[in-house]
Tab-separated table of C-alpha atoms and ligand atoms in Angstrom:
chain	number	residue	atom	x	y	z
A	484	UNK	CA	-4.819	-2.197	22.015
A	485	UNK	CA	-5.958	-0.611	18.737
A	486	UNK	CA	-4.857	-2.536	15.657
A	487	UNK	CA	-5.351	-1.465	12.042
A	488	UNK	CA	-4.511	-2.887	8.628
A	489	UNK	CA	-3.270	-0.910	5.631
A	490	UNK	CA	-3.713	-3.213	2.613
A	491	UNK	CA	-2.671	-2.740	-0.989
A	492	UNK	CA	-0.795	-4.095	-3.987
A	493	UNK	CA	2.244	-1.828	-3.390
A	494	UNK	CA	3.856	-2.690	-6.754
A	495	UNK	CA	5.896	-0.721	-5.859
A	496	UNK	CA	5.290	1.209	-2.629
A	497	UNK	CA	5.323	4.976	-3.346
A	498	UNK	CA	6.045	8.018	-1.178
A	499	UNK	CA	2.257	8.508	-1.104
A	500	UNK	CA	1.793	5.065	0.494
A	501	UNK	CA	4.626	5.786	2.931
A	502	UNK	CA	2.931	9.041	3.987
A	503	UNK	CA	-0.319	7.142	4.721
A	504	UNK	CA	1.622	4.480	6.690
A	505	UNK	CA	3.339	7.143	8.831
A	506	UNK	CA	0.077	8.966	9.547
A	507	UNK	CA	-1.868	5.753	10.262
A	508	UNK	CA	0.906	4.457	12.528
A	509	UNK	CA	0.440	7.615	14.631
A	510	UNK	CA	-3.287	6.842	15.060
A	511	UNK	CA	-3.117	3.185	16.155
A	512	UNK	CA	-1.062	1.126	18.612
A	513	UNK	CA	-0.238	-1.395	15.882
A	514	UNK	CA	-0.393	-1.144	12.093
A	515	UNK	CA	-0.045	-4.120	9.766
A	516	UNK	CA	0.845	-3.205	6.192
A	517	UNK	CA	-0.449	-6.107	4.128
A	518	UNK	CA	0.660	-6.839	0.567
A	519	UNK	CA	-2.430	-8.396	-0.992
A	520	UNK	CA	-1.570	-10.951	-3.657
A	521	UNK	CA	-3.857	-10.580	-6.662
A	522	UNK	CA	-3.636	-13.623	-8.973
A	523	UNK	CA	-5.349	-11.657	-11.776
A	524	UNK	CA	-2.414	-9.239	-11.979
A	525	UNK	CA	-0.270	-11.430	-14.223
A	526	UNK	CA	2.954	-9.445	-14.601
A	527	UNK	CA	3.833	-7.679	-11.371
A	528	UNK	CA	7.026	-5.616	-11.298
A	529	UNK	CA	8.007	-7.154	-7.941
A	530	UNK	CA	7.007	-10.482	-6.370
A	531	UNK	CA	5.003	-10.347	-3.139
A	532	UNK	CA	8.150	-11.333	-1.207
A	533	UNK	CA	10.144	-8.509	-2.817
A	534	UNK	CA	7.372	-6.008	-2.090
A	535	UNK	CA	7.269	-7.085	1.563
A	536	UNK	CA	11.063	-6.713	1.820
A	537	UNK	CA	11.031	-3.254	0.185
A	538	UNK	CA	8.223	-2.020	2.456
A	539	UNK	CA	10.024	-3.424	5.535
A	540	UNK	CA	13.159	-1.503	4.547
A	541	UNK	CA	11.062	1.644	3.994
A	542	UNK	CA	9.336	1.510	7.418
A	543	UNK	CA	12.403	0.411	9.405
A	544	UNK	CA	12.140	3.519	11.622
A	545	UNK	CA	8.495	2.835	12.611
A	546	UNK	CA	8.349	0.631	15.702
A	547	UNK	CA	4.637	-0.217	15.621
A	548	UNK	CA	4.467	-1.217	11.941
A	549	UNK	CA	4.679	-4.805	10.695
A	550	UNK	CA	4.649	-5.918	7.073
A	551	UNK	CA	3.126	-9.173	5.813
A	552	UNK	CA	1.468	-10.589	2.708
A	553	UNK	CA	-1.854	-12.343	2.254
A	554	UNK	CA	-3.476	-14.129	-0.675
A	555	UNK	CA	-6.915	-14.557	0.886
A	556	UNK	CA	-9.777	-12.287	1.816
A	557	UNK	CA	-8.695	-9.023	3.398
A	558	UNK	CA	-11.597	-9.042	5.894
A	559	UNK	CA	-10.613	-12.501	7.198
A	560	UNK	CA	-6.954	-11.474	7.453
A	561	UNK	CA	-7.908	-8.343	9.439
A	562	UNK	CA	-10.119	-10.207	11.896
A	563	UNK	CA	-7.395	-12.860	12.291
A	564	UNK	CA	-5.012	-10.081	13.366
A	565	UNK	CA	-7.513	-8.751	15.907
A	566	UNK	CA	-7.971	-5.563	13.887
A	567	UNK	CA	-11.273	-3.722	13.591
A	568	UNK	CA	-10.031	-0.946	11.295
A	569	UNK	CA	-8.891	-0.968	7.673
A	570	UNK	CA	-6.987	2.134	6.572
A	571	UNK	CA	-7.280	3.390	2.994
A	572	UNK	CA	-5.658	6.416	1.399
A	573	UNK	CA	-8.008	8.442	-0.781
A	574	UNK	CA	-6.701	10.814	-3.453
A	575	UNK	CA	-9.879	11.879	-5.244
A	576	UNK	CA	-13.564	11.155	-5.860
A	577	UNK	CA	-12.784	8.123	-8.050
A	578	UNK	CA	-10.775	6.557	-5.217
A	579	UNK	CA	-13.596	7.377	-2.799
A	580	UNK	CA	-16.236	5.662	-4.981
A	581	UNK	CA	-14.111	2.488	-5.243
A	582	UNK	CA	-13.123	2.487	-1.593
A	583	UNK	CA	-16.701	3.127	-0.423
A	584	UNK	CA	-17.749	-0.006	-2.308
A	585	UNK	CA	-14.874	-2.078	-0.892
A	586	UNK	CA	-15.636	-0.824	2.630
A	587	UNK	CA	-19.249	-2.033	2.235
A	588	UNK	CA	-18.064	-5.434	0.938
A	589	UNK	CA	-15.643	-5.853	3.833
A	590	UNK	CA	-18.262	-4.806	6.402
A	591	UNK	CA	-20.688	-7.238	4.738
A	592	UNK	CA	-18.196	-10.026	5.495
A	593	UNK	CA	-17.323	-8.898	9.031
A	594	UNK	CA	-19.762	-6.244	10.343
A	595	UNK	CA	-17.352	-5.086	13.064
A	596	UNK	CA	-14.764	-4.070	10.445
A	597	UNK	CA	-14.678	-0.298	9.877
A	598	UNK	CA	-12.773	1.431	7.069
A	599	UNK	CA	-11.057	4.717	7.849
A	600	UNK	CA	-10.136	6.970	4.914
A	601	UNK	CA	-7.090	9.207	5.124
A	602	UNK	CA	-6.969	11.972	2.496
A	603	UNK	CA	-3.749	11.921	0.466
A	604	UNK	CA	-1.345	14.713	1.410
A	605	UNK	CA	-1.245	17.408	-1.280
A	606	UNK	CA	2.223	16.558	-2.735
A	607	UNK	CA	1.141	12.937	-3.322
A	608	UNK	CA	-2.355	13.464	-4.723
A	609	UNK	CA	-1.270	12.393	-8.221
A	610	UNK	CA	0.965	9.500	-7.100
A	611	UNK	CA	0.144	5.889	-7.980
A	612	UNK	CA	2.122	2.688	-8.528
A	613	UNK	CA	0.943	2.740	-12.156
A	614	UNK	CA	2.340	6.252	-12.629
A	615	UNK	CA	5.628	5.210	-10.992
A	616	UNK	CA	5.948	2.198	-13.339
A	617	UNK	CA	5.376	4.580	-16.279
A	618	UNK	CA	8.054	7.010	-14.992
A	619	UNK	CA	10.510	4.096	-14.655
A	620	UNK	CA	9.950	3.283	-18.348
A	621	UNK	CA	10.915	6.863	-19.270
A	622	UNK	CA	13.993	6.904	-17.030
A	623	UNK	CA	12.728	9.555	-14.608
A	624	UNK	CA	14.633	9.959	-11.301
A	625	UNK	CA	12.882	7.612	-8.893
A	626	UNK	CA	13.755	9.402	-5.618
A	627	UNK	CA	10.886	11.820	-6.327
A	628	UNK	CA	8.333	9.019	-6.249
A	629	UNK	CA	9.447	6.057	-4.138
A	630	UNK	CA	11.220	5.440	-0.798
A	631	UNK	CA	15.037	5.207	-0.979
A	632	UNK	CA	15.195	1.364	-0.695
A	633	UNK	CA	12.890	1.034	-3.725
A	634	UNK	CA	14.860	3.605	-5.745
A	635	UNK	CA	18.067	1.687	-4.943
A	636	UNK	CA	16.516	-1.643	-5.938
A	637	UNK	CA	15.277	-0.156	-9.222
A	638	UNK	CA	18.783	1.155	-10.007
A	639	UNK	CA	20.232	-2.272	-9.147
A	640	UNK	CA	17.692	-3.937	-11.476
A	641	UNK	CA	18.563	-1.490	-14.256
A	642	UNK	CA	22.293	-2.282	-13.968
A	643	UNK	CA	21.818	-6.072	-14.021
B	818	PNS	O1	-3.390	-1.135	-4.019
B	818	PNS	P1	-4.696	-1.627	-4.568
B	818	PNS	O2	-4.466	-2.568	-5.737
B	818	PNS	O3	-5.638	-0.510	-4.920
B	818	PNS	O4	-5.386	-2.468	-3.378
B	818	PNS	C1	-6.639	-3.122	-3.551
B	818	PNS	C2	-6.783	-4.241	-2.502
B	818	PNS	C3	-5.633	-5.207	-2.656
B	818	PNS	C4	-6.732	-3.613	-1.118
B	818	PNS	C5	-8.149	-4.954	-2.734
B	818	PNS	O5	-8.221	-5.399	-4.047
B	818	PNS	C6	-8.335	-6.123	-1.780
B	818	PNS	O6	-8.673	-5.908	-0.625
B	818	PNS	N1	-8.089	-7.355	-2.267
B	818	PNS	C7	-8.103	-8.536	-1.425
B	818	PNS	C8	-9.254	-9.484	-1.778
B	818	PNS	C9	-10.494	-9.095	-0.999
B	818	PNS	O7	-10.553	-9.158	0.197
B	818	PNS	N2	-11.513	-8.637	-1.755
B	818	PNS	C10	-12.752	-8.166	-1.151
B	818	PNS	C11	-12.697	-6.689	-0.801
B	818	PNS	S1	-12.858	-5.700	-2.245
């Protein structure tokens, strides 16, 4: 069975992330989407638990996708899941430079761990969680940027 991990901060998950999840899920028997908890990011928009719940709601139609969180080393988490592939979405050369470095670090920890890069689909090349958080501040309609469960949660937050 082929198992892969798609890690990230997902604060919040965007339609660009969802596109990568759908495409990666078609390539592997099992895909774990892993919310990596970064203690240095002091003021997240959503807690790790909320992010997991929002991603679960967004991938409800994908049978071979599971969503978890992890606060340790990604490479250890992946090997613990029996995965030998990490999936990363790449939007541009800057992403590639960063991801190339991270792929080398992860393979330095567990040499059997490969990183597979999926190029961002054209409509999502400029999407990022940072950009989405900025658009929220300026009251832009969220359906353009995030899956429906996230848009609904943002509206609910705004009302409360
Ligand atoms: O969505 P992001 O913030 O670009 O994702 C980056 C992430 C979380 C995948 C990366 O920072 C990561 O893997 N962190 C986990 C800690 C770790 O394993 N570090 C070593 C590899 S760089």
